Amino acid sequence: MKQTLKKHLINLRGKKLKEKFLVLESDDWGAIRIPNIKVRDWLYEKNYIKKKDPFSHYDTLESENDYEALFEVLNRFIDCRGNHPILTANFIMNNPDFDAIKSNDFKQYYSQPFTETYKSYYGSSKTEEILREGINNNLVKPQFHGTEHLNVVKWMNYLNQNNASFREAFDLKCYAVDDLSSNNRRGNLMAAYDYDTNEELEYIRKSIVLGLEQFEEIFGFKSLSITFQGSFWGYDILKRLNEKGIILIGIRQFHPISNGKHKFINNKKWGDIKELGQIHLRKNRELSLQKMETLLKKNLQKRPDVKFIITHQLAHLINNSIQQTSL
């Protein structure tokens, strides 16, 4: 109750827009996290992941059926301008190439684009094809979430040290196990841009450039936004993101960046909008999509003038409103 009230008080200080907008945003598309139920249950037995962690319990790579079910729901609704709801899907560009890493005796990190992971998981390029149909039909707009969803330097160090939990998970083509060592403040290695050493920071600098270039190569346009992977980043990382064209960082509130500096602008949430993490969109799919359908239906009934937009469109609206206010 106190936390909810605190969030409302924070939002009251945020910039309000006169028009009504609805943004659907979701993270971790393209990332494997837990390969399958069999691996998940084995990790539970070994106490390598927590049973109460919903991400460990549900999160795995999306399939063509997940995309088709999502797009079917989005196609049922239009706003006052005749536009369908459009999901801002924040993508992880790569997963580890476990076979290549092992064949090189864990001496070097290798990765594969998520599009290749689709093929290795499902045996065809159909998942990517359905995704591109959704992009072309303005039902989904990919944005950048990271080159990996993994602290690569720390992970490779653990593998080279023959760490039992990470090596055993590696053999099952999984990296997302808990790290309860005293020098890890997060409890896992999932925050790719969290760093403690210069080696990690240097890797991150290169990774940002590689990932954003790869994003543009795969999707044919630049990403304008990025969402945090569970931790706040230092100025050096924010500066590098800004240099590569990122104008907005999202985590509950939006964080526009300008000229290498960032300031916090609290977005005003309204009505029945709730967080729609990827875990809820594609895990326990039927129930989750029913809830999303109800959310869209109620908002259109209560606010017939609502407009469906994507994340960086909202950023532009907020920035323009701030600039006009300051004149």
PDB file of N, CA, C and O in Angstrom, residues 26-35 54-55 57-70 87 89-92 95 118 121-122 127 145 149 175 276-289 292:
ATOM      1  N   SER A  26       7.273  -4.289 -23.633  1.00  0.00           N
ATOM      2  CA  SER A  26       7.611  -5.605 -23.101  1.00  0.00           C
ATOM      3  C   SER A  26       9.071  -5.919 -23.393  1.00  0.00           C
ATOM      4  O   SER A  26       9.575  -5.620 -24.467  1.00  0.00           O
ATOM      5  N   ASP A  27       9.745  -6.544 -22.422  1.00  0.00           N
ATOM      6  CA  ASP A  27      11.191  -6.789 -22.525  1.00  0.00           C
ATOM      7  C   ASP A  27      11.524  -8.256 -22.802  1.00  0.00           C
ATOM      8  O   ASP A  27      10.676  -9.137 -22.691  1.00  0.00           O
ATOM      9  N   ASP A  28      12.804  -8.457 -23.129  1.00  0.00           N
ATOM     10  CA  ASP A  28      13.463  -9.772 -23.157  1.00  0.00           C
ATOM     11  C   ASP A  28      13.129 -10.631 -24.368  1.00  0.00           C
ATOM     12  O   ASP A  28      13.411 -11.837 -24.370  1.00  0.00           O
ATOM     13  N   TRP A  29      12.553 -10.063 -25.400  1.00  0.00           N
ATOM     14  CA  TRP A  29      12.303 -10.832 -26.623  1.00  0.00           C
ATOM     15  C   TRP A  29      13.637 -11.227 -27.252  1.00  0.00           C
ATOM     16  O   TRP A  29      14.584 -10.457 -27.293  1.00  0.00           O
ATOM     17  N   GLY A  30      13.715 -12.467 -27.706  1.00  0.00           N
ATOM     18  CA  GLY A  30      14.933 -12.985 -28.318  1.00  0.00           C
ATOM     19  C   GLY A  30      15.842 -13.728 -27.356  1.00  0.00           C
ATOM     20  O   GLY A  30      16.749 -14.442 -27.796  1.00  0.00           O
ATOM     21  N   ALA A  31      15.629 -13.575 -26.041  1.00  0.00           N
ATOM     22  CA  ALA A  31      16.517 -14.201 -25.049  1.00  0.00           C
ATOM     23  C   ALA A  31      15.987 -15.575 -24.642  1.00  0.00           C
ATOM     24  O   ALA A  31      14.782 -15.773 -24.519  1.00  0.00           O
ATOM     25  N   ILE A  32      16.899 -16.507 -24.396  1.00  0.00           N
ATOM     26  CA  ILE A  32      16.472 -17.871 -24.081  1.00  0.00           C
ATOM     27  C   ILE A  32      16.180 -18.064 -22.590  1.00  0.00           C
ATOM     28  O   ILE A  32      15.287 -18.806 -22.226  1.00  0.00           O
ATOM     29  N   ARG A  33      16.959 -17.453 -21.740  1.00  0.00           N
ATOM     30  CA  ARG A  33      16.885 -17.609 -20.279  1.00  0.00           C
ATOM     31  C   ARG A  33      16.830 -19.090 -19.868  1.00  0.00           C
ATOM     32  O   ARG A  33      17.843 -19.708 -19.640  1.00  0.00           O
ATOM     33  N   ILE A  34      15.634 -19.688 -19.749  1.00  0.00           N
ATOM     34  CA  ILE A  34      15.508 -21.103 -19.385  1.00  0.00           C
ATOM     35  C   ILE A  34      15.073 -21.875 -20.634  1.00  0.00           C
ATOM     36  O   ILE A  34      14.004 -21.603 -21.187  1.00  0.00           O
ATOM     37  N   PRO A  35      15.857 -22.851 -21.099  1.00  0.00           N
ATOM     38  CA  PRO A  35      15.568 -23.502 -22.382  1.00  0.00           C
ATOM     39  C   PRO A  35      14.227 -24.221 -22.449  1.00  0.00           C
ATOM     40  O   PRO A  35      13.532 -24.153 -23.454  1.00  0.00           O
ATOM     41  N   PRO A  54       9.461 -15.606 -10.829  1.00  0.00           N
ATOM     42  CA  PRO A  54       8.599 -15.862 -11.996  1.00  0.00           C
ATOM     43  C   PRO A  54       9.363 -15.897 -13.312  1.00  0.00           C
ATOM     44  O   PRO A  54       8.966 -16.578 -14.252  1.00  0.00           O
ATOM     45  N   PHE A  55      10.482 -15.161 -13.404  1.00  0.00           N
ATOM     46  CA  PHE A  55      11.256 -15.166 -14.642  1.00  0.00           C
ATOM     47  C   PHE A  55      11.907 -16.526 -14.865  1.00  0.00           C
ATOM     48  O   PHE A  55      11.899 -17.054 -15.976  1.00  0.00           O
ATOM     49  N   HIS A  57      10.779 -19.242 -13.681  1.00  0.00           N
ATOM     50  CA  HIS A  57       9.704 -20.230 -13.816  1.00  0.00           C
ATOM     51  C   HIS A  57       9.101 -20.234 -15.218  1.00  0.00           C
ATOM     52  O   HIS A  57       8.773 -21.289 -15.756  1.00  0.00           O
ATOM     53  N   TYR A  58       8.946 -19.042 -15.808  1.00  0.00           N
ATOM     54  CA  TYR A  58       8.208 -18.942 -17.067  1.00  0.00           C
ATOM     55  C   TYR A  58       9.050 -18.591 -18.294  1.00  0.00           C
ATOM     56  O   TYR A  58       8.692 -18.925 -19.416  1.00  0.00           O
ATOM     57  N   ASP A  59      10.139 -17.878 -18.097  1.00  0.00           N
ATOM     58  CA  ASP A  59      10.770 -17.191 -19.229  1.00  0.00           C
ATOM     59  C   ASP A  59      11.569 -18.130 -20.120  1.00  0.00           C
ATOM     60  O   ASP A  59      12.495 -18.799 -19.674  1.00  0.00           O
ATOM     61  N   THR A  60      11.212 -18.146 -21.392  1.00  0.00           N
ATOM     62  CA  THR A  60      11.934 -18.912 -22.407  1.00  0.00           C
ATOM     63  C   THR A  60      11.777 -18.221 -23.750  1.00  0.00           C
ATOM     64  O   THR A  60      11.145 -17.163 -23.842  1.00  0.00           O
ATOM     65  N   LEU A  61      12.342 -18.788 -24.781  1.00  0.00           N
ATOM     66  CA  LEU A  61      12.320 -18.143 -26.097  1.00  0.00           C
ATOM     67  C   LEU A  61      10.928 -18.209 -26.712  1.00  0.00           C
ATOM     68  O   LEU A  61      10.289 -19.262 -26.734  1.00  0.00           O
ATOM     69  N   GLU A  62      10.470 -17.082 -27.259  1.00  0.00           N
ATOM     70  CA  GLU A  62       9.165 -17.031 -27.895  1.00  0.00           C
ATOM     71  C   GLU A  62       9.152 -17.862 -29.181  1.00  0.00           C
ATOM     72  O   GLU A  62      10.186 -18.073 -29.822  1.00  0.00           O
ATOM     73  N   SER A  63       7.947 -18.288 -29.592  1.00  0.00           N
ATOM     74  CA  SER A  63       7.771 -19.100 -30.795  1.00  0.00           C
ATOM     75  C   SER A  63       6.825 -18.407 -31.766  1.00  0.00           C
ATOM     76  O   SER A  63       6.220 -17.374 -31.443  1.00  0.00           O
ATOM     77  N   GLU A  64       6.667 -18.981 -32.934  1.00  0.00           N
ATOM     78  CA  GLU A  64       5.730 -18.416 -33.915  1.00  0.00           C
ATOM     79  C   GLU A  64       4.309 -18.409 -33.363  1.00  0.00           C
ATOM     80  O   GLU A  64       3.530 -17.483 -33.630  1.00  0.00           O
ATOM     81  N   ASN A  65       3.955 -19.432 -32.574  1.00  0.00           N
ATOM     82  CA  ASN A  65       2.611 -19.482 -31.991  1.00  0.00           C
ATOM     83  C   ASN A  65       2.385 -18.344 -31.009  1.00  0.00           C
ATOM     84  O   ASN A  65       1.275 -17.804 -30.915  1.00  0.00           O
ATOM     85  N   ASP A  66       3.419 -17.972 -30.261  1.00  0.00           N
ATOM     86  CA  ASP A  66       3.308 -16.839 -29.338  1.00  0.00           C
ATOM     87  C   ASP A  66       3.028 -15.552 -30.109  1.00  0.00           C
ATOM     88  O   ASP A  66       2.154 -14.764 -29.729  1.00  0.00           O
ATOM     89  N   TYR A  67       3.781 -15.329 -31.168  1.00  0.00           N
ATOM     90  CA  TYR A  67       3.564 -14.126 -31.982  1.00  0.00           C
ATOM     91  C   TYR A  67       2.167 -14.132 -32.611  1.00  0.00           C
ATOM     92  O   TYR A  67       1.459 -13.120 -32.590  1.00  0.00           O
ATOM     93  N   GLU A  68       1.765 -15.235 -33.160  1.00  0.00           N
ATOM     94  CA  GLU A  68       0.458 -15.301 -33.824  1.00  0.00           C
ATOM     95  C   GLU A  68      -0.680 -15.028 -32.851  1.00  0.00           C
ATOM     96  O   GLU A  68      -1.626 -14.305 -33.174  1.00  0.00           O
ATOM     97  N   ALA A  69      -0.584 -15.588 -31.644  1.00  0.00           N
ATOM     98  CA  ALA A  69      -1.632 -15.373 -30.645  1.00  0.00           C
ATOM     99  C   ALA A  69      -1.678 -13.910 -30.218  1.00  0.00           C
ATOM    100  O   ALA A  69      -2.758 -13.323 -30.044  1.00  0.00           O
ATOM    101  N   LEU A  70      -0.511 -13.305 -30.034  1.00  0.00           N
ATOM    102  CA  LEU A  70      -0.445 -11.897 -29.665  1.00  0.00           C
ATOM    103  C   LEU A  70      -1.023 -11.008 -30.750  1.00  0.00           C
ATOM    104  O   LEU A  70      -1.844 -10.115 -30.478  1.00  0.00           O
ATOM    105  N   LEU A  87       2.835  -3.087 -29.972  1.00  0.00           N
ATOM    106  CA  LEU A  87       3.694  -3.446 -28.854  1.00  0.00           C
ATOM    107  C   LEU A  87       5.129  -2.995 -29.111  1.00  0.00           C
ATOM    108  O   LEU A  87       5.714  -3.339 -30.137  1.00  0.00           O
ATOM    109  N   ALA A  89       8.458  -3.928 -28.431  1.00  0.00           N
ATOM    110  CA  ALA A  89       9.107  -5.168 -27.972  1.00  0.00           C
ATOM    111  C   ALA A  89      10.608  -4.943 -27.887  1.00  0.00           C
ATOM    112  O   ALA A  89      11.265  -4.715 -28.902  1.00  0.00           O
ATOM    113  N   ASN A  90      11.142  -4.991 -26.693  1.00  0.00           N
ATOM    114  CA  ASN A  90      12.560  -4.721 -26.469  1.00  0.00           C
ATOM    115  C   ASN A  90      13.360  -6.015 -26.600  1.00  0.00           C
ATOM    116  O   ASN A  90      13.179  -6.948 -25.816  1.00  0.00           O
ATOM    117  N   PHE A  91      14.246  -6.044 -27.593  1.00  0.00           N
ATOM    118  CA  PHE A  91      14.919  -7.277 -28.000  1.00  0.00           C
ATOM    119  C   PHE A  91      16.338  -7.390 -27.459  1.00  0.00           C
ATOM    120  O   PHE A  91      17.093  -6.424 -27.410  1.00  0.00           O
ATOM    121  N   ILE A  92      16.677  -8.616 -27.075  1.00  0.00           N
ATOM    122  CA  ILE A  92      18.049  -9.031 -26.835  1.00  0.00           C
ATOM    123  C   ILE A  92      18.572  -9.584 -28.160  1.00  0.00           C
ATOM    124  O   ILE A  92      17.968 -10.474 -28.752  1.00  0.00           O
ATOM    125  N   ASN A  95      22.247 -14.644 -28.143  1.00  0.00           N
ATOM    126  CA  ASN A  95      22.369 -15.635 -27.082  1.00  0.00           C
ATOM    127  C   ASN A  95      23.746 -16.281 -27.197  1.00  0.00           C
ATOM    128  O   ASN A  95      24.364 -16.251 -28.262  1.00  0.00           O
ATOM    129  N   TYR A 118      16.232 -18.821 -33.039  1.00  0.00           N
ATOM    130  CA  TYR A 118      14.915 -19.275 -33.487  1.00  0.00           C
ATOM    131  C   TYR A 118      15.048 -20.554 -34.317  1.00  0.00           C
ATOM    132  O   TYR A 118      14.323 -21.535 -34.116  1.00  0.00           O
ATOM    133  N   TYR A 121      16.208 -23.593 -32.253  1.00  0.00           N
ATOM    134  CA  TYR A 121      15.184 -24.072 -31.323  1.00  0.00           C
ATOM    135  C   TYR A 121      14.023 -24.743 -32.048  1.00  0.00           C
ATOM    136  O   TYR A 121      13.516 -25.771 -31.606  1.00  0.00           O
ATOM    137  N   TYR A 122      13.606 -24.134 -33.158  1.00  0.00           N
ATOM    138  CA  TYR A 122      12.352 -24.559 -33.783  1.00  0.00           C
ATOM    139  C   TYR A 122      12.527 -25.153 -35.173  1.00  0.00           C
ATOM    140  O   TYR A 122      11.553 -25.544 -35.815  1.00  0.00           O
ATOM    141  N   THR A 127       9.437 -18.473 -37.202  1.00  0.00           N
ATOM    142  CA  THR A 127       9.233 -17.527 -36.105  1.00  0.00           C
ATOM    143  C   THR A 127       9.657 -16.126 -36.525  1.00  0.00           C
ATOM    144  O   THR A 127       8.940 -15.143 -36.282  1.00  0.00           O
ATOM    145  N   HIS A 145      17.175  -3.839 -26.259  1.00  0.00           N
ATOM    146  CA  HIS A 145      17.219  -4.134 -24.826  1.00  0.00           C
ATOM    147  C   HIS A 145      18.619  -4.569 -24.394  1.00  0.00           C
ATOM    148  O   HIS A 145      18.920  -4.602 -23.212  1.00  0.00           O
ATOM    149  N   HIS A 149      21.643 -10.578 -22.623  1.00  0.00           N
ATOM    150  CA  HIS A 149      21.029 -10.358 -21.302  1.00  0.00           C
ATOM    151  C   HIS A 149      21.887 -11.108 -20.278  1.00  0.00           C
ATOM    152  O   HIS A 149      21.401 -11.926 -19.504  1.00  0.00           O
ATOM    153  N   TYR A 175      22.331 -20.233 -19.075  1.00  0.00           N
ATOM    154  CA  TYR A 175      23.245 -19.357 -18.347  1.00  0.00           C
ATOM    155  C   TYR A 175      22.577 -18.680 -17.152  1.00  0.00           C
ATOM    156  O   TYR A 175      23.248 -18.058 -16.331  1.00  0.00           O
ATOM    157  N   LEU A 276       3.106  -4.759 -18.718  1.00  0.00           N
ATOM    158  CA  LEU A 276       2.905  -5.956 -19.527  1.00  0.00           C
ATOM    159  C   LEU A 276       4.265  -6.530 -19.881  1.00  0.00           C
ATOM    160  O   LEU A 276       4.735  -6.380 -20.990  1.00  0.00           O
ATOM    161  N   GLY A 277       4.918  -7.119 -18.908  1.00  0.00           N
ATOM    162  CA  GLY A 277       6.207  -7.735 -19.174  1.00  0.00           C
ATOM    163  C   GLY A 277       6.047  -8.905 -20.120  1.00  0.00           C
ATOM    164  O   GLY A 277       4.981  -9.496 -20.226  1.00  0.00           O
ATOM    165  N   GLN A 278       7.121  -9.210 -20.826  1.00  0.00           N
ATOM    166  CA  GLN A 278       7.062 -10.316 -21.783  1.00  0.00           C
ATOM    167  C   GLN A 278       6.651 -11.611 -21.106  1.00  0.00           C
ATOM    168  O   GLN A 278       5.970 -12.436 -21.670  1.00  0.00           O
ATOM    169  N   ILE A 279       7.062 -11.747 -19.860  1.00  0.00           N
ATOM    170  CA  ILE A 279       6.741 -12.968 -19.135  1.00  0.00           C
ATOM    171  C   ILE A 279       5.234 -13.174 -19.055  1.00  0.00           C
ATOM    172  O   ILE A 279       4.732 -14.293 -19.051  1.00  0.00           O
ATOM    173  N   HIS A 280       4.471 -12.075 -19.017  1.00  0.00           N
ATOM    174  CA  HIS A 280       3.019 -12.190 -18.935  1.00  0.00           C
ATOM    175  C   HIS A 280       2.380 -12.277 -20.317  1.00  0.00           C
ATOM    176  O   HIS A 280       1.260 -12.752 -20.454  1.00  0.00           O
ATOM    177  N   LEU A 281       3.072 -11.819 -21.329  1.00  0.00           N
ATOM    178  CA  LEU A 281       2.508 -11.860 -22.673  1.00  0.00           C
ATOM    179  C   LEU A 281       2.665 -13.223 -23.325  1.00  0.00           C
ATOM    180  O   LEU A 281       1.825 -13.645 -24.104  1.00  0.00           O
ATOM    181  N   ARG A 282       3.729 -13.926 -23.021  1.00  0.00           N
ATOM    182  CA  ARG A 282       3.937 -15.159 -23.750  1.00  0.00           C
ATOM    183  C   ARG A 282       4.098 -16.393 -22.876  1.00  0.00           C
ATOM    184  O   ARG A 282       4.258 -17.493 -23.377  1.00  0.00           O
ATOM    185  N   LYS A 283       4.018 -16.229 -21.545  1.00  0.00           N
ATOM    186  CA  LYS A 283       3.998 -17.380 -20.678  1.00  0.00           C
ATOM    187  C   LYS A 283       2.624 -17.425 -20.040  1.00  0.00           C
ATOM    188  O   LYS A 283       2.077 -16.400 -19.669  1.00  0.00           O
ATOM    189  N   ASN A 284       2.076 -18.628 -19.863  1.00  0.00           N
ATOM    190  CA  ASN A 284       0.684 -18.733 -19.453  1.00  0.00           C
ATOM    191  C   ASN A 284      -0.147 -17.914 -20.433  1.00  0.00           C
ATOM    192  O   ASN A 284      -0.968 -17.077 -20.061  1.00  0.00           O
ATOM    193  N   ARG A 285       0.088 -18.199 -21.713  1.00  0.00           N
ATOM    194  CA  ARG A 285      -0.308 -17.302 -22.793  1.00  0.00           C
ATOM    195  C   ARG A 285      -1.806 -17.020 -22.852  1.00  0.00           C
ATOM    196  O   ARG A 285      -2.233 -15.866 -22.981  1.00  0.00           O
ATOM    197  N   GLU A 286      -2.608 -18.046 -22.764  1.00  0.00           N
ATOM    198  CA  GLU A 286      -4.045 -17.865 -22.956  1.00  0.00           C
ATOM    199  C   GLU A 286      -4.627 -16.903 -21.931  1.00  0.00           C
ATOM    200  O   GLU A 286      -5.339 -15.952 -22.278  1.00  0.00           O
ATOM    201  N   LEU A 287      -4.328 -17.123 -20.658  1.00  0.00           N
ATOM    202  CA  LEU A 287      -4.854 -16.255 -19.607  1.00  0.00           C
ATOM    203  C   LEU A 287      -4.311 -14.838 -19.745  1.00  0.00           C
ATOM    204  O   LEU A 287      -5.046 -13.853 -19.587  1.00  0.00           O
ATOM    205  N   SER A 288      -3.035 -14.719 -20.049  1.00  0.00           N
ATOM    206  CA  SER A 288      -2.419 -13.399 -20.155  1.00  0.00           C
ATOM    207  C   SER A 288      -3.012 -12.584 -21.300  1.00  0.00           C
ATOM    208  O   SER A 288      -3.276 -11.387 -21.151  1.00  0.00           O
ATOM    209  N   LEU A 289      -3.234 -13.222 -22.421  1.00  0.00           N
ATOM    210  CA  LEU A 289      -3.804 -12.497 -23.560  1.00  0.00           C
ATOM    211  C   LEU A 289      -5.265 -12.134 -23.311  1.00  0.00           C
ATOM    212  O   LEU A 289      -5.742 -11.101 -23.787  1.00  0.00           O
ATOM    213  N   MET A 292      -4.986  -8.981 -21.378  1.00  0.00           N
ATOM    214  CA  MET A 292      -4.628  -7.860 -22.228  1.00  0.00           C
ATOM    215  C   MET A 292      -5.829  -7.417 -23.067  1.00  0.00           C
ATOM    216  O   MET A 292      -6.056  -6.221 -23.258  1.00  0.00           O
TER     217      MET A 292
END
